[in-house]
Amino acid sequence: MPKSYADLLKEARSQIKEVSPPEADLIRERGATTFVDVREASEWEQGHLPGAVHISKSYIEQQIEGALPDRDAPVVTYCAGGVRSLFAAQTLQEMGYTNVSSMSGGFQQWKSQGLPWTVPTILSSEQKQRYSRHLLIPEVGTEGQTTLLGSKALLIGAGGLGSPAALYLAAAGVGTIGVVDFDVVDLSNLQRQVIHATDRVGEKKTESARRTINALNPDVNVVLHEEMLTDENVGRLIDGYDVILDGTDTFETRYTLNDAAVAVGIPVVHASVFRFEGQLTVFDPPSGPCYRCLYPTPPPPELAPGCSVAGVLGVVPGIMGLLQTNEAIKILLRIGDSLAGRLLLFDALDASFTELRLRRDPACPVCSEQAVAARVAGHPLPVPSSTYEGEFVLGARA
Amino acid sequence: MSTVRIPPVLRSAAGGVKSVEIGGATVGEVLEGLTAAHPALRTQLFSDEGALNRFVNVYVNDQDVRYLQEGSTPVEERDTIIILPAMAGG
Ligand SMILES: [Zn+2]
């Protein structure tokens, strides 16, 4: 016996619980319930319930499990008038979702009752194509991509670590990329600093980085800081950035950056390399330690030669710079577990990773509670010199 | 015996090897054994007063000995001791 539309609708109504827009709003305010907007993308772009997830009805079977793996979690579907959402809810029920309701009257009723709604940031059709592989991932999606486009990442150094980081941050659509570097491209850089090019030897690294970034992705606003990071300018240089990737070559710069970033609460993704090996972590106290907790004082220069003295296998900063970028993107999207409190050691010859636990030093002059209080009171605690000053005796670290 | 991993920057002072097997019941004993076998390491790891230099971190497996019992931290057979100096290269 073929069923008419009226039969199907009646059947759906008998199987699915309906909630009115005011009831739905109360449920929404309590949290814990996922609102699924099943309208077409063009309707969603005109406005939707705050916090709702968009899966148009034609994709509901394919996409709901990715968006909502827990079949017992409460779901409210809605559309424009309350019919498509009823059928979508029926599909969810058939798929084993146990707590599904549909909002009667749909988004039209919701709006006419003066309930809150928002207009999503819309990606242009070119952006949708460019970032389509991100948009397909539920953890990124349009919302995550919009977040990346609105984010600001600062690269300290456009060198071995900064080069791969700049390329992949740009490709990912991180909207603002700041580059701090005062150097010019040298032929010996090109063995690993892949953001530069042979015909740019002698050019400023910042300008060269901008050319490559914008050739890859014109969406990115590249901010050039052609200066050396110092105690005097660090506050101005890092101001307004959401995440910092530390790819510098000296201890002075690393300590200067650490102290300033901790003070304003910007996470620093840290990496360093030596020949075949690399170290990587995230400094984001109070989640995990800061650089001074890990290395209270710098080593004598002969124990920590830079790449220009000791050499480095070009691919090692490539790998470490990309792992930095991975951490930075996770931080910007607020997904996954960051490396805060963990140090990753990479050995290219063994192809091995070793993970060490890092702890906060309760007596740290920069990130401890006491240090924070002193800074707030306007009298920051003194810090050890960031250059080597003879031998240090292990002090009374708690 | 426990395995001591020598960081690249200290390898030339340790005969060029990446790791050595050293016996000892504590971290202090193992590092003592290490510097006895490779005296050139002593000044790089320890101050004149015999304390571990602050720019060197030592881990037993994945834990920093400064937050365990420092030199007295017990070492089991087959533990790995990792010497981790700061590196600045970028
Ligand atoms: Zn600290």
Tab-separated table of C-alpha atoms and ligand atoms in Angstrom:
chain	number	residue	atom	x	y	z
A	1	MET	CA	0.000	0.000	0.000
A	2	PRO	CA	1.824	3.198	-1.109
A	3	LYS	CA	1.873	5.949	1.500
A	4	SER	CA	1.003	9.566	0.797
A	5	TYR	CA	2.869	12.536	2.236
A	6	ALA	CA	0.056	12.953	4.773
A	7	ASP	CA	0.453	9.312	5.855
A	8	LEU	CA	4.209	9.685	6.264
A	9	LEU	CA	3.830	12.903	8.237
A	10	LYS	CA	1.222	11.382	10.524
A	11	GLU	CA	3.439	8.373	11.098
A	12	ALA	CA	6.440	10.586	11.925
A	13	ARG	CA	4.370	12.691	14.348
A	14	SER	CA	3.254	9.554	16.131
A	15	GLN	CA	6.831	8.369	16.586
A	16	ILE	CA	8.709	11.571	17.376
A	17	LYS	CA	8.357	13.785	20.387
A	18	GLU	CA	7.956	17.449	19.435
A	19	VAL	CA	9.077	20.451	21.484
A	20	SER	CA	7.937	24.038	20.980
A	21	PRO	CA	10.538	26.787	20.406
A	22	PRO	CA	10.281	28.109	24.019
A	23	GLU	CA	10.696	24.562	25.364
A	24	ALA	CA	13.619	24.052	23.019
A	25	ASP	CA	15.200	27.263	24.268
A	26	LEU	CA	15.042	26.026	27.865
A	27	ILE	CA	16.645	22.751	26.794
A	28	ARG	CA	19.306	24.710	24.908
A	29	GLU	CA	20.126	26.844	27.932
A	30	ARG	CA	20.606	23.771	30.097
A	31	GLY	CA	23.343	22.644	27.639
A	32	ALA	CA	24.100	18.937	27.032
A	33	THR	CA	21.637	18.702	24.119
A	34	THR	CA	22.837	18.863	20.525
A	35	PHE	CA	20.675	20.925	18.192
A	36	VAL	CA	20.895	19.690	14.625
A	37	ASP	CA	19.837	22.121	11.918
A	38	VAL	CA	18.734	19.951	8.982
A	39	ARG	CA	18.033	22.758	6.501
A	40	GLU	CA	20.018	23.405	3.339
A	41	ALA	CA	23.328	25.283	3.600
A	42	SER	CA	21.798	28.392	1.990
A	43	GLU	CA	19.164	28.542	4.757
A	44	TRP	CA	21.717	27.940	7.534
A	45	GLU	CA	23.827	30.813	6.223
A	46	GLN	CA	20.904	33.204	6.768
A	47	GLY	CA	20.960	32.464	10.492
A	48	HIS	CA	20.578	29.607	12.964
A	49	LEU	CA	20.194	28.719	16.639
A	50	PRO	CA	23.328	29.565	18.654
A	51	GLY	CA	25.504	26.484	19.103
A	52	ALA	CA	23.559	24.357	16.614
A	53	VAL	CA	25.277	21.869	14.318
A	54	HIS	CA	24.422	21.998	10.622
A	55	ILE	CA	23.772	18.722	8.787
A	56	SER	CA	21.338	19.118	5.928
A	57	LYS	CA	18.641	16.462	5.785
A	58	SER	CA	20.100	14.974	2.630
A	59	TYR	CA	23.370	14.156	4.496
A	60	ILE	CA	21.931	13.179	7.863
A	61	GLU	CA	22.527	9.413	7.546
A	62	GLN	CA	26.118	9.961	6.379
A	63	GLN	CA	27.197	12.635	8.801
A	64	ILE	CA	25.363	12.234	12.096
A	65	GLU	CA	27.638	9.495	13.490
A	66	GLY	CA	30.672	11.704	12.973
A	67	ALA	CA	29.012	14.678	14.610
A	68	LEU	CA	27.306	12.760	17.394
A	69	PRO	CA	28.899	9.400	18.177
A	70	ASP	CA	26.899	8.864	21.394
A	71	ARG	CA	23.520	7.454	20.387
A	72	ASP	CA	22.037	8.062	23.843
A	73	ALA	CA	22.901	11.759	23.861
A	74	PRO	CA	19.883	14.085	23.614
A	75	VAL	CA	19.250	15.616	20.187
A	76	VAL	CA	16.756	18.200	18.963
A	77	THR	CA	16.358	18.550	15.213
A	78	TYR	CA	14.931	21.624	13.580
A	79	CYS	CA	14.305	22.983	10.104
A	80	ALA	CA	12.439	26.011	8.769
A	81	GLY	CA	8.885	24.937	9.579
A	82	GLY	CA	9.083	21.688	11.534
A	83	VAL	CA	8.408	19.073	8.848
A	84	ARG	CA	11.855	18.168	7.488
A	85	SER	CA	13.142	17.991	11.072
A	86	LEU	CA	10.422	15.495	11.924
A	87	PHE	CA	11.518	13.161	9.130
A	88	ALA	CA	15.175	13.699	10.006
A	89	ALA	CA	14.405	12.804	13.637
A	90	GLN	CA	12.666	9.663	12.424
A	91	THR	CA	15.827	8.695	10.528
A	92	LEU	CA	17.935	9.266	13.663
A	93	GLN	CA	15.581	7.095	15.662
A	94	GLU	CA	15.871	4.346	13.053
A	95	MET	CA	19.658	4.664	13.350
A	96	GLY	CA	19.414	3.945	17.070
A	97	TYR	CA	19.440	7.432	18.563
A	98	THR	CA	17.338	7.035	21.694
A	99	ASN	CA	16.622	10.606	22.747
A	100	VAL	CA	15.518	12.555	19.683
A	101	SER	CA	12.921	15.306	19.446
A	102	SER	CA	11.963	17.713	16.710
A	103	MET	CA	11.242	21.402	17.196
A	104	SER	CA	7.712	22.228	16.020
A	105	GLY	CA	7.297	25.384	13.956
A	106	GLY	CA	11.000	25.387	13.093
A	107	PHE	CA	13.332	28.339	12.799
A	108	GLN	CA	10.518	30.605	11.515
A	109	GLN	CA	8.572	30.192	14.760
A	110	TRP	CA	11.779	30.480	16.780
A	111	LYS	CA	12.599	33.838	15.184
A	112	SER	CA	9.053	35.183	15.369
A	113	GLN	CA	9.033	34.477	19.115
A	114	GLY	CA	12.110	36.652	19.532
A	115	LEU	CA	14.406	33.814	20.607
A	116	PRO	CA	18.175	34.248	20.049
A	117	TRP	CA	19.858	33.325	16.780
A	118	THR	CA	23.137	34.038	15.074
A	119	VAL	CA	24.403	34.457	11.543
A	120	PRO	CA	27.388	32.228	10.773
A	121	THR	CA	30.563	33.634	9.286
A	122	ILE	CA	30.261	32.546	5.711
A	123	LEU	CA	33.176	31.195	3.771
A	124	SER	CA	33.346	32.354	0.169
A	125	SER	CA	32.867	29.647	-2.445
A	126	GLU	CA	36.584	29.816	-3.139
A	127	GLN	CA	37.357	29.343	0.565
A	128	LYS	CA	34.952	26.405	0.740
A	129	GLN	CA	36.916	24.778	-2.033
A	130	ARG	CA	40.341	25.695	-0.680
A	131	TYR	CA	39.581	24.420	2.809
A	132	SER	CA	37.240	21.584	1.801
A	133	ARG	CA	39.449	18.881	3.372
A	134	HIS	CA	39.263	20.766	6.679
A	135	LEU	CA	35.528	21.346	6.345
A	136	LEU	CA	34.989	17.600	6.022
A	137	ILE	CA	36.539	16.954	9.452
A	138	PRO	CA	33.902	17.325	12.190
A	139	GLU	CA	36.527	18.678	14.661
A	140	VAL	CA	37.346	21.517	12.257
A	141	GLY	CA	34.378	22.163	9.976
A	142	THR	CA	33.175	25.626	9.009
A	143	GLU	CA	33.346	26.804	12.603
A	144	GLY	CA	36.945	25.650	13.075
A	145	GLN	CA	38.005	27.051	9.715
A	146	THR	CA	36.414	30.376	10.619
A	147	THR	CA	38.348	30.259	13.891
A	148	LEU	CA	41.613	29.653	12.030
A	149	LEU	CA	40.882	32.500	9.618
A	150	GLY	CA	40.333	34.778	12.612
A	151	SER	CA	43.468	33.575	14.442
A	152	LYS	CA	46.876	35.174	14.760
A	153	ALA	CA	50.081	33.135	15.004
A	154	LEU	CA	53.524	34.625	15.538
A	155	LEU	CA	56.676	32.978	14.201
A	156	ILE	CA	59.863	33.931	15.999
A	157	GLY	CA	62.353	33.274	13.236
A	158	ALA	CA	61.757	32.467	9.565
A	159	GLY	CA	64.492	29.836	9.583
A	160	GLY	CA	64.666	26.058	9.769
A	161	LEU	CA	61.724	25.656	12.151
A	162	GLY	CA	59.800	28.720	11.012
A	163	SER	CA	59.856	27.769	7.314
A	164	PRO	CA	57.709	24.626	7.427
A	165	ALA	CA	55.563	26.231	10.125
A	166	ALA	CA	54.870	29.279	7.948
A	167	LEU	CA	53.972	27.127	4.950
A	168	TYR	CA	51.507	24.927	6.806
A	169	LEU	CA	49.994	27.698	8.918
A	170	ALA	CA	49.405	29.563	5.662
A	171	ALA	CA	47.967	26.532	3.917
A	172	ALA	CA	45.671	25.904	6.887
A	173	GLY	CA	44.280	29.416	6.550
A	174	VAL	CA	45.530	30.918	9.795
A	175	GLY	CA	44.383	34.453	9.027
A	176	THR	CA	47.281	36.453	10.422
A	177	ILE	CA	50.858	35.220	10.495
A	178	GLY	CA	53.441	37.472	12.099
A	179	VAL	CA	57.095	36.905	11.239
A	180	VAL	CA	59.901	38.205	13.448
A	181	ASP	CA	63.289	38.027	11.723
A	182	PHE	CA	66.024	40.563	11.036
A	183	ASP	CA	68.190	38.365	8.820
A	184	VAL	CA	68.653	38.093	5.055
A	185	VAL	CA	68.481	34.869	3.061
A	186	ASP	CA	71.851	33.160	2.768
A	187	LEU	CA	72.689	30.327	0.386
A	188	SER	CA	73.535	28.100	3.375
A	189	ASN	CA	69.946	28.546	4.685
A	190	LEU	CA	68.367	26.841	1.706
A	191	GLN	CA	69.334	23.303	2.765
A	192	ARG	CA	66.389	23.475	5.232
A	193	GLN	CA	64.664	26.890	5.121
A	194	VAL	CA	62.179	25.931	2.446
A	195	ILE	CA	60.145	29.124	2.596
A	196	HIS	CA	62.976	30.990	0.861
A	197	ALA	CA	64.383	30.457	-2.636
A	198	THR	CA	67.625	30.580	-4.564
A	199	ASP	CA	66.727	33.786	-6.381
A	200	ARG	CA	66.102	35.500	-3.043
A	201	VAL	CA	69.592	35.155	-1.582
A	202	GLY	CA	70.394	38.514	-0.019
A	203	GLU	CA	66.712	39.447	0.350
A	204	LYS	CA	65.155	40.088	3.751
A	205	LYS	CA	63.807	36.856	5.232
A	206	THR	CA	60.589	38.566	6.311
A	207	GLU	CA	59.851	39.757	2.743
A	208	SER	CA	60.795	36.407	1.291
A	209	ALA	CA	58.487	34.642	3.765
A	210	ARG	CA	55.628	36.951	2.861
A	211	ARG	CA	56.039	36.249	-0.864
A	212	THR	CA	55.911	32.486	-0.353
A	213	ILE	CA	53.018	32.634	2.124
A	214	ASN	CA	50.882	34.825	-0.080
A	215	ALA	CA	51.681	32.827	-3.205
A	216	LEU	CA	50.361	29.789	-1.349
A	217	ASN	CA	47.391	31.512	0.268
A	218	PRO	CA	46.368	35.113	-0.412
A	219	ASP	CA	43.828	34.903	2.470
A	220	VAL	CA	46.698	35.289	4.940
A	221	ASN	CA	47.611	38.691	6.266
A	222	VAL	CA	51.377	38.554	6.831
A	223	VAL	CA	52.696	41.001	9.417
A	224	LEU	CA	56.416	41.608	9.154
A	225	HIS	CA	58.493	42.469	12.205
A	226	GLU	CA	61.949	43.102	10.823
A	227	GLU	CA	63.759	43.358	14.108
A	228	MET	CA	65.574	41.300	16.661
A	229	LEU	CA	63.411	40.261	19.595
A	230	THR	CA	64.694	42.027	22.709
A	231	ASP	CA	63.534	42.751	26.267
A	232	GLU	CA	62.535	46.216	25.039
A	233	ASN	CA	60.340	45.264	22.092
A	234	VAL	CA	59.054	41.813	23.055
A	235	GLY	CA	55.862	43.121	24.674
A	236	ARG	CA	54.915	45.065	21.546
A	237	LEU	CA	55.904	42.242	19.169
A	238	ILE	CA	53.800	39.520	20.801
A	239	ASP	CA	50.805	41.723	21.609
A	240	GLY	CA	47.517	40.394	20.252
A	241	TYR	CA	48.774	37.016	18.998
A	242	ASP	CA	46.903	33.835	19.965
A	243	VAL	CA	49.893	31.500	19.778
A	244	ILE	CA	53.664	31.858	19.327
A	245	LEU	CA	56.002	29.404	17.604
A	246	ASP	CA	59.511	29.725	18.976
A	247	GLY	CA	62.066	28.879	16.326
A	248	THR	CA	64.956	31.067	17.405
A	249	ASP	CA	68.608	30.238	17.618
A	250	THR	CA	69.689	31.738	20.943
A	251	PHE	CA	68.997	31.245	24.624
A	252	GLU	CA	68.655	34.984	25.219
A	253	THR	CA	65.735	35.206	22.809
A	254	ARG	CA	64.105	32.076	24.177
A	255	TYR	CA	64.216	33.367	27.771
A	256	THR	CA	63.067	36.854	26.744
A	257	LEU	CA	60.150	35.397	24.823
A	258	ASN	CA	59.253	33.004	27.642
A	259	ASP	CA	59.142	35.683	30.313
A	260	ALA	CA	56.991	38.036	28.229
A	261	ALA	CA	54.614	35.354	26.921
A	262	VAL	CA	54.025	33.890	30.398
A	263	ALA	CA	53.263	37.371	31.714
A	264	VAL	CA	50.464	37.921	29.169
A	265	GLY	CA	49.345	34.292	28.944
A	266	ILE	CA	50.132	33.494	25.293
A	267	PRO	CA	51.038	29.811	24.711
A	268	VAL	CA	54.473	29.220	23.195
A	269	VAL	CA	55.139	26.146	21.081
A	270	HIS	CA	58.815	25.493	21.585
A	271	ALA	CA	61.205	23.476	19.454
A	272	SER	CA	64.954	23.235	19.145
A	273	VAL	CA	67.211	21.084	16.999
A	274	PHE	CA	70.760	19.757	17.031
A	275	ARG	CA	72.163	17.627	14.201
A	276	PHE	CA	69.855	14.583	14.106
A	277	GLU	CA	67.743	15.405	17.158
A	278	GLY	CA	64.984	17.722	18.214
A	279	GLN	CA	63.059	18.746	21.336
A	280	LEU	CA	59.457	19.913	21.338
A	281	THR	CA	56.999	21.065	23.982
A	282	VAL	CA	54.306	23.642	24.695
A	283	PHE	CA	54.815	26.254	27.397
A	284	ASP	CA	51.395	27.364	28.578
A	285	PRO	CA	51.403	27.691	32.381
A	286	PRO	CA	49.538	26.991	34.585
A	287	SER	CA	49.045	24.052	32.249
A	288	GLY	CA	52.551	22.599	32.468
A	289	PRO	CA	55.786	24.479	33.126
A	290	CYS	CA	57.492	27.396	31.394
A	291	TYR	CA	60.931	27.455	29.779
A	292	ARG	CA	62.576	28.639	32.991
A	293	CYS	CA	61.052	25.751	34.955
A	294	LEU	CA	62.679	23.349	32.506
A	295	TYR	CA	66.007	25.131	32.035
A	296	PRO	CA	66.533	27.636	34.874
A	297	THR	CA	69.838	28.817	33.439
A	298	PRO	CA	71.464	28.576	30.012
A	299	PRO	CA	74.403	26.256	29.383
A	300	PRO	CA	77.875	27.495	28.517
A	301	PRO	CA	78.101	28.233	24.787
A	302	GLU	CA	80.328	25.232	24.042
A	303	LEU	CA	77.588	22.923	25.341
A	304	ALA	CA	74.898	24.421	23.134
A	305	PRO	CA	76.237	25.301	19.726
A	306	GLY	CA	73.690	26.566	17.187
A	307	CYS	CA	73.046	25.063	13.766
A	308	SER	CA	75.618	27.342	12.129
A	309	VAL	CA	78.328	25.798	14.301
A	310	ALA	CA	77.180	22.225	14.851
A	311	GLY	CA	75.182	21.604	11.683
A	312	VAL	CA	71.776	20.015	11.410
A	313	LEU	CA	70.186	17.485	9.094
A	314	GLY	CA	67.823	19.695	7.102
A	315	VAL	CA	64.810	17.472	7.509
A	316	VAL	CA	65.024	17.572	11.330
A	317	PRO	CA	63.870	21.201	11.701
A	318	GLY	CA	61.357	20.373	8.955
A	319	ILE	CA	59.836	17.644	11.096
A	320	MET	CA	60.052	19.606	14.345
A	321	GLY	CA	58.625	22.759	12.714
A	322	LEU	CA	55.646	20.780	11.467
A	323	LEU	CA	55.097	19.216	14.875
A	324	GLN	CA	55.127	22.774	16.259
A	325	THR	CA	52.517	23.742	13.695
A	326	ASN	CA	50.406	20.757	14.670
A	327	GLU	CA	50.453	21.939	18.295
A	328	ALA	CA	49.700	25.532	17.255
A	329	ILE	CA	46.684	24.537	15.162
A	330	LYS	CA	45.338	22.334	17.985
A	331	ILE	CA	45.720	25.241	20.400
A	332	LEU	CA	43.887	27.593	18.017
A	333	LEU	CA	41.075	25.091	17.461
A	334	ARG	CA	41.013	24.018	21.118
A	335	ILE	CA	41.117	20.356	20.169
A	336	GLY	CA	43.204	17.388	21.304
A	337	ASP	CA	45.825	17.251	24.063
A	338	SER	CA	48.642	19.753	23.818
A	339	LEU	CA	52.234	18.896	24.697
A	340	ALA	CA	52.062	21.216	27.731
A	341	GLY	CA	53.816	19.301	30.525
A	342	ARG	CA	55.401	16.813	28.115
A	343	LEU	CA	58.660	17.061	26.183
A	344	LEU	CA	58.986	15.115	22.965
A	345	LEU	CA	62.491	14.095	21.906
A	346	PHE	CA	62.952	13.100	18.282
A	347	ASP	CA	65.914	11.096	17.046
A	348	ALA	CA	66.105	10.992	13.263
A	349	LEU	CA	68.714	8.203	13.153
A	350	ASP	CA	66.658	5.816	15.284
A	351	ALA	CA	63.393	7.226	13.921
A	352	SER	CA	62.260	7.312	17.548
A	353	PHE	CA	60.240	9.600	19.759
A	354	THR	CA	60.759	9.685	23.536
A	355	GLU	CA	58.348	11.470	25.834
A	356	LEU	CA	59.466	13.016	29.129
A	357	ARG	CA	57.209	14.420	31.862
A	358	LEU	CA	57.827	18.073	32.658
A	359	ARG	CA	56.902	19.663	35.960
A	360	ARG	CA	56.306	23.190	37.061
A	361	ASP	CA	58.966	24.503	39.363
A	362	PRO	CA	57.073	25.814	42.418
A	363	ALA	CA	59.900	28.343	42.867
A	364	CYS	CA	59.994	29.456	39.217
A	365	PRO	CA	60.739	33.217	39.045
A	366	VAL	CA	58.362	33.604	36.089
A	367	CYS	CA	55.366	31.250	36.281
A	368	SER	CA	55.017	30.261	39.958
A	369	GLU	CA	52.098	31.650	41.997
A	370	GLN	CA	54.559	33.797	43.873
A	371	ALA	CA	55.980	35.150	40.602
A	372	VAL	CA	52.499	35.935	39.277
A	373	ALA	CA	51.598	37.756	42.503
A	374	ALA	CA	54.834	39.758	42.390
A	375	ARG	CA	54.177	40.745	38.780
A	376	VAL	CA	50.619	41.813	39.586
A	377	ALA	CA	51.999	43.929	42.449
A	378	GLY	CA	54.324	45.621	39.945
A	379	HIS	CA	57.552	44.101	41.270
A	380	PRO	CA	58.440	41.102	39.104
A	381	LEU	CA	60.853	38.631	40.673
A	382	PRO	CA	64.447	38.837	39.450
A	383	VAL	CA	65.384	36.184	36.907
A	384	PRO	CA	68.789	34.584	36.352
A	385	SER	CA	70.796	36.034	33.478
A	386	SER	CA	69.833	34.505	30.156
A	387	THR	CA	73.455	34.246	29.128
A	388	TYR	CA	75.915	31.829	30.711
A	389	GLU	CA	77.765	33.293	33.674
A	390	GLY	CA	80.146	30.667	34.910
A	391	GLU	CA	79.158	27.637	36.879
A	392	PHE	CA	75.893	27.216	38.679
A	393	VAL	CA	75.307	25.018	41.634
A	394	LEU	CA	72.009	23.238	41.802
A	395	GLY	CA	70.056	25.461	44.147
A	396	ALA	CA	67.172	24.664	46.428
A	397	ARG	CA	64.578	23.774	43.851
A	398	ALA	CA	61.623	22.360	45.702
B	1	MET	CA	72.903	-2.288	34.562
B	2	SER	CA	70.924	0.696	33.407
B	3	THR	CA	71.176	2.450	30.073
B	4	VAL	CA	72.413	6.030	30.070
B	5	ARG	CA	71.479	7.989	26.963
B	6	ILE	CA	74.172	10.480	26.029
B	7	PRO	CA	72.845	13.618	24.321
B	8	PRO	CA	74.483	14.475	20.978
B	9	VAL	CA	76.291	17.502	22.372
B	10	LEU	CA	78.099	15.339	24.974
B	11	ARG	CA	78.886	12.363	22.749
B	12	SER	CA	82.361	13.500	21.800
B	13	ALA	CA	83.192	13.519	25.524
B	14	ALA	CA	81.844	9.962	25.847
B	15	GLY	CA	83.760	8.245	23.092
B	16	GLY	CA	81.133	9.068	20.467
B	17	VAL	CA	78.582	6.570	21.732
B	18	LYS	CA	74.858	7.211	21.969
B	19	SER	CA	74.271	5.175	25.104
B	20	VAL	CA	76.262	3.251	27.684
B	21	GLU	CA	75.382	0.526	30.174
B	22	ILE	CA	76.383	1.487	33.716
B	23	GLY	CA	75.755	-0.286	37.016
B	24	GLY	CA	74.624	1.543	40.155
B	25	ALA	CA	71.820	1.589	42.708
B	26	THR	CA	71.094	5.326	42.452
B	27	VAL	CA	71.225	8.038	39.825
B	28	GLY	CA	74.258	9.476	41.618
B	29	GLU	CA	76.101	6.157	41.471
B	30	VAL	CA	75.307	5.682	37.803
B	31	LEU	CA	76.478	9.190	36.899
B	32	GLU	CA	79.579	8.626	39.032
B	33	GLY	CA	80.257	5.447	37.054
B	34	LEU	CA	79.670	7.333	33.827
B	35	THR	CA	82.097	10.133	34.618
B	36	ALA	CA	84.669	7.616	35.902
B	37	ALA	CA	84.531	5.883	32.516
B	38	HIS	CA	84.473	9.196	30.600
B	39	PRO	CA	86.221	11.860	32.724
B	40	ALA	CA	85.676	14.545	30.086
B	41	LEU	CA	81.961	14.470	30.985
B	42	ARG	CA	82.525	15.450	34.594
B	43	THR	CA	82.948	19.187	34.107
B	44	GLN	CA	80.014	19.272	31.719
B	45	LEU	CA	77.628	17.558	34.118
B	46	PHE	CA	78.846	18.676	37.538
B	47	SER	CA	79.961	21.893	39.177
B	48	ASP	CA	83.220	22.095	41.160
B	49	GLU	CA	81.148	21.432	44.267
B	50	GLY	CA	79.933	18.190	42.746
B	51	ALA	CA	76.325	19.240	42.169
B	52	LEU	CA	74.554	18.605	38.914
B	53	ASN	CA	74.722	21.700	36.703
B	54	ARG	CA	71.415	23.505	36.456
B	55	PHE	CA	71.441	23.563	32.673
B	56	VAL	CA	71.398	19.765	32.565
B	57	ASN	CA	68.257	17.788	33.337
B	58	VAL	CA	68.430	14.122	34.246
B	59	TYR	CA	65.474	11.786	33.865
B	60	VAL	CA	64.948	8.269	35.104
B	61	ASN	CA	62.704	6.868	32.417
B	62	ASP	CA	60.338	9.811	31.904
B	63	GLN	CA	60.696	11.498	35.331
B	64	ASP	CA	62.949	14.436	36.226
B	65	VAL	CA	65.193	13.411	39.143
B	66	ARG	CA	64.901	16.914	40.615
B	67	TYR	CA	61.318	16.031	41.482
B	68	LEU	CA	62.270	12.581	42.731
B	69	GLN	CA	65.231	12.253	45.102
B	70	GLU	CA	67.842	13.903	42.903
B	71	GLY	CA	71.114	11.929	43.080
B	72	SER	CA	69.644	9.491	45.600
B	73	THR	CA	66.843	8.452	43.259
B	74	PRO	CA	66.952	4.660	43.116
B	75	VAL	CA	67.662	3.063	39.759
B	76	GLU	CA	66.327	-0.343	38.821
B	77	GLU	CA	67.804	-2.807	36.380
B	78	ARG	CA	66.843	-1.841	32.837
B	79	ASP	CA	65.857	1.724	33.742
B	80	THR	CA	66.863	4.311	31.180
B	81	ILE	CA	68.628	7.442	32.369
B	82	ILE	CA	68.327	10.350	29.980
B	83	ILE	CA	70.679	13.322	30.162
B	84	LEU	CA	68.938	16.329	28.658
B	85	PRO	CA	70.869	19.553	28.155
B	86	ALA	CA	69.153	22.653	26.779
B	87	MET	CA	69.527	23.196	23.040
B	88	ALA	CA	68.934	26.460	21.264
B	89	GLY	CA	69.250	25.581	17.588
B	90	GLY	CA	66.400	26.614	15.353
C	1	ZN	ZN	58.161	28.539	35.111
